[in-house]
């Protein structure tokens, strides 16, 4: 019970702080004595610190509390299809160091991805000059279905990964606790905590990059399904008998709105000539930039907005969310230019009543929010454990 109450207090401070003891009592429904005792423990342990004060009605100023940013550090890694990105954060989620490793092959071997993640982990820790014992944990975001969390097994058909023990492979290379999750889920958690999803209880956070996925939030909690594979929205069928998807099926949404599929559709319609640019991201930007001068580009982009709108409408009709957040690097590139048209496309396909109840917004945390979301995995564990991080001298104890 005590750890549960510590978790409630710490979570309130982290998610809604800085807060005073009075506000904590009001939010958590714990007695003033319980709040005072638990806050005292957290202050003594250095998990929480004072962050100024505010005037109260007729009494002494109320001291505000926040989670101490340097109590520990967390690392987030994104294993994307074109790069591995690793970032080090303090507990205020301030980026302290970043390492990026390009991936030259369309289907990187798991060993290569693990190598880059561990290399990046050592690089960001070394750049800031902290010890591994100060790192509370590392979250790793990957494509595909993740079974775990202990010794996570990854099934990523689009990458050719079949039951790959990514968790164990990473754990063999470091003493820092590791957690692995799907990239759409980590993006969703970041946006729900800090971004455009904040305050919503029923939401969908869509990740549109090379591939496509979604994080589903219902009643304020992440919906994972029976074995954590819920949210594979990109592999719902949008066109019966349509284009071949990378997963092997036909007509998947990803084959029409994922960056790779969009560029392939353009090249096919453009007589075999690809969009201008080098890598996938540059080519996608080149496609968007040529809309004003190329009828083929304009048609491909128009169709892409239509397909994406239909995909969003399916989410509206199935889940009745109060908010849909569009993220991912190519999703943001599209949304920054065509959000109004996208909303109109959703309205053409969705039922009127649930469509009237949903707002469609852009991710607020930028194109690299997946790594930040991955870093929230060890933060969430810290909050759930009420700030308890048993340590040996100089080492964060493994809690997996």
Coordinates of C-alpha atoms in Angstrom, one line a residue:
X1 CA 0.0 0.0 0.0
X2 CA 2.8 2.4 0.9
X3 CA 4.5 1.8 -2.5
X4 CA 1.2 2.3 -4.3
X5 CA 0.7 5.6 -2.5
X6 CA 4.2 6.7 -3.3
X7 CA 3.5 5.8 -6.9
X8 CA 0.3 7.9 -6.9
X9 CA 2.1 10.9 -5.4
X10 CA 5.2 10.6 -7.7
X11 CA 3.1 10.2 -10.8
X12 CA 1.0 13.3 -10.0
X13 CA 4.1 15.3 -9.4
X14 CA 5.7 14.1 -12.6
X15 CA 2.7 14.4 -14.9
X16 CA 1.1 17.6 -13.5
X17 CA 3.8 19.3 -11.4
X18 CA 5.2 21.4 -10.0
X19 CA 2.5 20.8 -7.3
X20 CA 2.2 21.8 -3.7
X21 CA 1.4 19.3 -0.9
X22 CA -2.1 20.8 -0.8
X23 CA -2.7 20.2 -4.5
X24 CA -1.3 16.7 -4.1
X25 CA -3.8 15.9 -1.4
X26 CA -6.6 17.3 -3.6
X27 CA -5.5 15.3 -6.7
X28 CA -4.8 12.0 -4.9
X29 CA -7.4 12.0 -2.2
X30 CA -4.8 11.0 0.3
X31 CA -4.8 12.6 3.8
X32 CA -2.6 15.6 4.5
X33 CA -0.5 13.5 6.9
X34 CA 0.0 10.8 4.3
X35 CA 1.0 13.3 1.7
X36 CA 3.4 15.0 4.1
X37 CA 5.1 11.7 5.1
X38 CA 5.4 10.4 1.6
X39 CA 6.7 13.6 0.2
X40 CA 9.2 13.8 3.0
X41 CA 10.5 10.4 2.1
X42 CA 10.8 11.3 -1.6
X43 CA 12.6 14.5 -0.7
X44 CA 15.1 12.7 1.6
X45 CA 15.8 10.2 -1.2
X46 CA 16.4 12.9 -3.7
X47 CA 13.7 11.7 -6.1
X48 CA 11.7 15.0 -5.5
X49 CA 13.0 18.5 -5.0
X50 CA 11.5 21.9 -4.2
X51 CA 10.8 24.1 -7.1
X52 CA 9.8 27.5 -5.7
X53 CA 6.6 28.5 -4.0
X54 CA 3.2 30.2 -4.7
X55 CA 1.1 32.4 -2.6
X56 CA -1.8 30.8 -0.7
X57 CA -5.0 32.3 0.4
X58 CA -4.3 33.9 3.7
X59 CA -1.5 31.6 4.8
X60 CA 2.2 30.9 4.2
X61 CA 3.4 30.4 0.6
X62 CA 3.0 26.9 -0.6
X63 CA 6.2 25.1 -1.6
X64 CA 6.0 23.5 -5.0
X65 CA 7.5 20.1 -5.7
X66 CA 8.9 18.5 -8.9
X67 CA 10.7 15.3 -9.8
X68 CA 14.4 16.1 -9.6
X69 CA 15.7 16.2 -13.2
X70 CA 19.1 14.8 -12.2
X71 CA 18.0 12.1 -9.9
X72 CA 18.8 9.8 -12.8
X73 CA 18.9 9.6 -16.5
X74 CA 17.1 7.6 -19.2
X75 CA 17.9 6.6 -22.7
X76 CA 15.6 6.2 -25.6
X77 CA 16.5 4.5 -28.9
X78 CA 14.5 4.3 -32.1
X79 CA 15.3 1.5 -34.5
X80 CA 13.9 2.9 -37.7
X81 CA 14.1 1.6 -41.2
X82 CA 16.6 4.2 -42.4
X83 CA 18.5 4.9 -39.2
X84 CA 19.0 4.1 -35.5
X85 CA 18.6 7.1 -33.2
X86 CA 19.7 7.1 -29.5
X87 CA 19.1 9.9 -27.1
X88 CA 20.0 10.6 -23.5
X89 CA 17.5 12.5 -21.3
X90 CA 17.3 13.8 -17.8
X91 CA 14.0 13.2 -15.9
X92 CA 12.6 16.5 -17.2
X93 CA 13.0 14.9 -20.7
X94 CA 15.6 17.4 -21.8
X95 CA 17.8 15.9 -24.5
X96 CA 21.4 15.9 -23.4
X97 CA 23.1 13.9 -26.1
X98 CA 22.1 12.3 -29.4
X99 CA 23.8 9.6 -31.6
X100 CA 22.5 8.7 -35.1
X101 CA 23.6 5.8 -37.3
X102 CA 22.3 5.5 -40.9
X103 CA 21.0 2.1 -42.1
X104 CA 21.9 1.5 -45.7
X105 CA 19.9 -1.7 -46.2
X106 CA 16.1 -2.0 -46.4
X107 CA 16.0 -5.0 -44.1
X108 CA 18.8 -4.6 -41.5
X109 CA 19.8 -7.7 -39.7
X110 CA 18.8 -7.7 -36.0
X111 CA 22.5 -8.0 -35.0
X112 CA 23.2 -4.7 -36.8
X113 CA 20.4 -2.9 -35.1
X114 CA 21.4 -4.2 -31.7
X115 CA 25.1 -3.2 -32.4
X116 CA 24.0 0.4 -33.3
X117 CA 21.7 0.7 -30.2
X118 CA 24.5 -0.4 -27.8
X119 CA 27.1 1.7 -29.6
X120 CA 24.7 4.7 -29.3
X121 CA 24.1 4.0 -25.6
X122 CA 27.8 4.1 -24.9
X123 CA 28.3 7.2 -27.0
X124 CA 25.6 9.4 -25.4
X125 CA 26.7 8.3 -21.9
X126 CA 30.3 9.1 -22.7
X127 CA 29.4 12.5 -24.3
X128 CA 27.7 13.7 -21.2
X129 CA 30.2 12.2 -18.8
X130 CA 27.9 10.2 -16.5
X131 CA 28.4 6.7 -15.3
X132 CA 26.2 3.8 -16.4
X133 CA 25.0 3.5 -12.8
X134 CA 23.3 6.9 -13.1
X135 CA 21.1 5.6 -16.0
X136 CA 17.8 4.3 -14.7
X137 CA 17.1 2.4 -17.9
X138 CA 16.9 2.4 -21.7
X139 CA 13.8 2.0 -23.8
X140 CA 14.1 0.7 -27.3
X141 CA 11.4 1.3 -30.0
X142 CA 11.2 -1.1 -32.9
X143 CA 8.8 -1.9 -35.8
X144 CA 6.5 -4.9 -35.5
X145 CA 4.8 -6.9 -32.8
X146 CA 6.7 -7.0 -29.5
X147 CA 6.1 -9.8 -27.0
X148 CA 7.5 -9.2 -23.5
X149 CA 8.4 -7.0 -21.7
X150 CA 11.1 -9.3 -20.2
X151 CA 13.5 -10.5 -22.9
X152 CA 11.3 -9.0 -25.6
X153 CA 10.6 -11.1 -28.7
X154 CA 10.1 -9.1 -31.9
X155 CA 8.1 -10.2 -34.9
X156 CA 8.6 -7.7 -37.7
X157 CA 7.5 -9.1 -41.0
X158 CA 8.4 -6.0 -43.0
X159 CA 12.0 -6.3 -41.8
X160 CA 12.2 -10.1 -42.1
X161 CA 12.5 -10.5 -38.3
X162 CA 10.7 -13.6 -37.1
X163 CA 10.7 -14.2 -33.3
X164 CA 13.9 -12.3 -32.8
X165 CA 15.0 -12.2 -29.1
X166 CA 15.9 -8.5 -29.2
X167 CA 15.5 -8.0 -25.4
X168 CA 18.0 -10.7 -24.6
X169 CA 20.4 -9.6 -27.4
X170 CA 20.5 -6.1 -25.9
X171 CA 20.7 -7.2 -22.3
X172 CA 23.8 -9.3 -23.2
X173 CA 25.6 -6.1 -24.1
X174 CA 24.9 -3.9 -21.1
X175 CA 24.0 -3.9 -17.4
X176 CA 21.5 -1.1 -17.8
X177 CA 17.9 -2.3 -17.6
X178 CA 16.3 -2.6 -21.1
X179 CA 12.7 -2.4 -22.2
X180 CA 11.5 -2.9 -25.8
X181 CA 8.2 -1.7 -27.3
X182 CA 6.6 -1.0 -30.7
X183 CA 7.6 2.5 -32.0
X184 CA 4.0 3.6 -32.5
X185 CA 3.3 2.8 -28.8
X186 CA 6.3 4.8 -27.6
X187 CA 5.3 7.7 -29.8
X188 CA 1.8 7.5 -28.4
X189 CA 3.0 7.5 -24.8
X190 CA 5.2 10.6 -25.5
X191 CA 2.3 12.5 -27.1
X192 CA -0.1 11.5 -24.4
X193 CA 2.2 12.6 -21.7
X194 CA 3.8 15.7 -23.2
X195 CA 2.2 16.5 -26.5
X196 CA -1.0 16.8 -28.5
X197 CA -2.6 13.9 -26.7
X198 CA -2.4 15.5 -23.3
X199 CA -5.7 15.6 -21.5
X200 CA -7.4 13.1 -23.8
X201 CA -8.7 9.8 -22.4
X202 CA -9.7 8.1 -25.7
X203 CA -7.3 8.8 -28.5
X204 CA -5.3 7.3 -31.4
X205 CA -1.7 8.4 -32.1
X206 CA -0.8 7.5 -35.7
X207 CA 2.8 7.0 -36.8
X208 CA 3.2 7.4 -40.5
X209 CA 6.8 7.0 -41.7
X210 CA 8.3 4.4 -44.0
X211 CA 5.7 2.1 -42.4
X212 CA 2.5 2.8 -40.6
X213 CA 1.2 2.0 -37.1
X214 CA -1.0 3.4 -34.3
X215 CA -1.2 3.6 -30.5
X216 CA -4.7 3.1 -29.1
X217 CA -5.6 4.8 -25.9
X218 CA -9.0 4.0 -24.2
X219 CA -10.1 5.2 -20.8
X220 CA -6.7 6.8 -20.4
X221 CA -4.8 3.5 -20.8
X222 CA -3.0 1.9 -23.7
X223 CA -4.9 -0.8 -25.4
X224 CA -2.5 -3.7 -26.4
X225 CA -4.8 -6.6 -27.3
X226 CA -4.3 -10.2 -26.3
X227 CA -0.6 -10.4 -27.1
X228 CA 0.4 -6.8 -27.6
X229 CA -0.2 -6.6 -31.3
X230 CA -3.1 -4.2 -31.3
X231 CA -2.4 -1.0 -33.3
X232 CA -1.2 -2.6 -36.5
X233 CA -3.4 -0.1 -38.3
X234 CA -1.1 0.0 -41.3
X235 CA -1.9 -3.5 -42.1
X236 CA -5.7 -3.1 -42.2
X237 CA -7.0 -3.5 -45.8
X238 CA -7.9 -0.3 -47.5
X239 CA -8.1 -1.7 -51.1
X240 CA -9.3 -5.2 -51.7
X241 CA -6.9 -7.0 -54.0
X242 CA -4.7 -3.8 -54.1
X243 CA -1.0 -3.2 -54.0
X244 CA 1.3 -5.8 -52.5
X245 CA 2.4 -4.6 -49.0
X246 CA 5.8 -5.3 -47.5
X247 CA 4.1 -7.7 -45.0
X248 CA 3.0 -9.9 -47.9
X249 CA -0.7 -9.1 -47.9
X250 CA -2.5 -7.1 -50.6
X251 CA -4.2 -3.7 -50.2
X252 CA -2.8 -2.7 -46.8
X253 CA -3.0 1.0 -45.8
X254 CA 0.7 1.1 -45.4
X255 CA 1.2 0.3 -49.1
X256 CA -0.7 3.5 -50.0
X257 CA 0.3 6.0 -47.3
X258 CA 3.7 4.8 -46.0
X259 CA 6.5 6.8 -47.5
X260 CA 8.0 3.8 -49.3
X261 CA 4.6 3.0 -50.9
X262 CA 3.9 6.6 -51.8
X263 CA 7.3 6.9 -53.6
X264 CA 6.7 3.6 -55.4
X265 CA 3.3 4.8 -56.6
X266 CA 4.8 8.0 -57.8
X267 CA 7.6 6.2 -59.7
X268 CA 5.1 3.9 -61.3
X269 CA 2.9 6.7 -62.4
X270 CA 5.9 8.8 -63.6
X271 CA 7.1 6.4 -66.2
X272 CA 9.7 4.7 -63.9
X273 CA 11.3 8.0 -62.9
X274 CA 11.7 8.3 -59.1
X275 CA 11.1 11.5 -57.1
X276 CA 14.0 13.9 -56.9
X277 CA 16.3 13.5 -53.9
X278 CA 18.7 11.0 -52.4
X279 CA 17.5 9.0 -49.5
X280 CA 13.8 8.3 -48.8
X281 CA 13.2 11.4 -46.7
X282 CA 14.8 13.7 -49.3
X283 CA 12.8 12.0 -52.0
X284 CA 9.5 12.4 -50.1
X285 CA 10.2 16.1 -49.6
X286 CA 11.1 16.4 -53.3
X287 CA 7.8 14.8 -54.2
X288 CA 5.9 17.3 -52.0
X289 CA 7.9 20.2 -53.4
X290 CA 7.1 19.2 -57.0
X291 CA 3.3 19.2 -56.5
X292 CA 3.0 22.7 -58.0
X293 CA 4.9 21.8 -61.1
X294 CA 4.0 18.1 -61.7
X295 CA 0.5 16.8 -62.3
X296 CA 1.7 13.3 -61.5
X297 CA 3.1 14.4 -58.1
X298 CA -0.1 16.4 -57.4
X299 CA -2.3 13.4 -58.2
X300 CA -0.2 11.0 -56.0
X301 CA -0.3 13.4 -53.1
X302 CA -4.0 14.0 -53.5
X303 CA -4.6 10.2 -53.5
X304 CA -2.4 9.8 -50.5
X305 CA -4.4 12.3 -48.5
X306 CA -7.5 10.5 -49.6
X307 CA -6.2 7.1 -48.5
X308 CA -5.0 8.5 -45.2
X309 CA -8.4 10.2 -44.6
X310 CA -10.2 6.9 -45.3
X311 CA -7.8 5.2 -42.8
X312 CA -8.5 7.8 -40.2
X313 CA -12.3 7.5 -40.9
X314 CA -12.0 3.8 -40.1
X315 CA -10.5 4.6 -36.7
X316 CA -13.2 7.2 -36.1
X317 CA -16.0 4.6 -36.9
X318 CA -14.4 1.8 -35.0
X319 CA -13.0 3.5 -31.8
X320 CA -14.9 6.8 -31.5
X321 CA -11.8 8.6 -30.2
X322 CA -12.0 12.2 -29.0
X323 CA -8.6 12.9 -30.6
X324 CA -6.4 11.6 -33.5
X325 CA -2.8 12.7 -33.5
X326 CA -0.8 12.4 -36.7
X327 CA 2.9 11.8 -36.2
X328 CA 5.9 10.1 -37.8
X329 CA 8.3 11.9 -40.1
X330 CA 6.3 11.6 -43.4
X331 CA 3.0 12.0 -41.6
X332 CA 4.2 15.3 -40.3
X333 CA 5.5 16.4 -43.6
X334 CA 2.1 15.7 -45.1
X335 CA 0.1 17.1 -42.2
X336 CA 2.1 20.4 -42.1
X337 CA 0.9 21.1 -45.7
X338 CA -2.4 19.3 -46.0
X339 CA -4.0 19.0 -42.5
X340 CA -7.2 20.9 -43.7
X341 CA -7.6 18.6 -46.7
X342 CA -6.9 15.6 -44.5
X343 CA -9.7 16.6 -42.1
X344 CA -12.1 17.0 -45.0
X345 CA -11.1 13.6 -46.4
X346 CA -11.9 12.0 -43.0
X347 CA -15.3 13.7 -43.0
X348 CA -16.2 12.2 -46.4
X349 CA -15.7 8.7 -45.1
X350 CA -16.6 8.8 -41.4
X351 CA -20.0 8.6 -39.8
X352 CA -21.2 12.2 -39.1
X353 CA -21.8 11.8 -35.3
X354 CA -18.4 10.3 -34.3
X355 CA -16.7 12.6 -36.8
X356 CA -18.2 15.6 -35.1
X357 CA -16.8 14.4 -31.8
X358 CA -13.2 13.9 -32.9
X359 CA -10.3 16.5 -33.3
X360 CA -7.5 15.7 -35.7
X361 CA -4.2 17.2 -34.7
X362 CA -0.5 17.1 -35.5
X363 CA 2.1 15.6 -33.2
X364 CA 3.6 18.4 -31.1
X365 CA 6.9 16.7 -30.2
X366 CA 8.5 16.6 -33.7
X367 CA 9.7 14.0 -36.1
X368 CA 12.0 12.4 -33.5
X369 CA 9.5 11.8 -30.8
X370 CA 9.7 8.0 -31.0
X371 CA 13.0 8.0 -29.2
X372 CA 11.6 10.3 -26.5
X373 CA 8.7 7.9 -26.1
X374 CA 11.1 5.0 -25.7
X375 CA 12.8 6.9 -22.9
X376 CA 9.5 7.2 -21.1
X377 CA 9.5 3.4 -20.6
X378 CA 12.1 3.5 -17.7
X379 CA 10.4 6.7 -16.4
X380 CA 7.1 4.8 -16.2
X381 CA 8.7 2.0 -14.3
X382 CA 10.2 4.5 -11.9
X383 CA 6.8 6.1 -11.3
X384 CA 5.1 2.7 -10.9
X385 CA 7.6 1.7 -8.3
X386 CA 7.2 4.9 -6.4
X387 CA 10.7 6.0 -7.0
X388 CA 12.3 2.9 -5.7
X389 CA 15.5 2.1 -7.6
X390 CA 17.5 -0.5 -5.5
X391 CA 21.2 0.0 -6.3
X392 CA 24.5 -1.6 -5.8
X393 CA 27.3 1.0 -5.5
X394 CA 27.6 2.6 -8.9
X395 CA 25.0 0.4 -10.6
X396 CA 21.3 0.5 -11.2
X397 CA 19.9 -2.9 -10.2
X398 CA 18.3 -4.9 -12.9
X399 CA 14.5 -4.9 -12.4
X400 CA 13.5 -6.8 -15.5

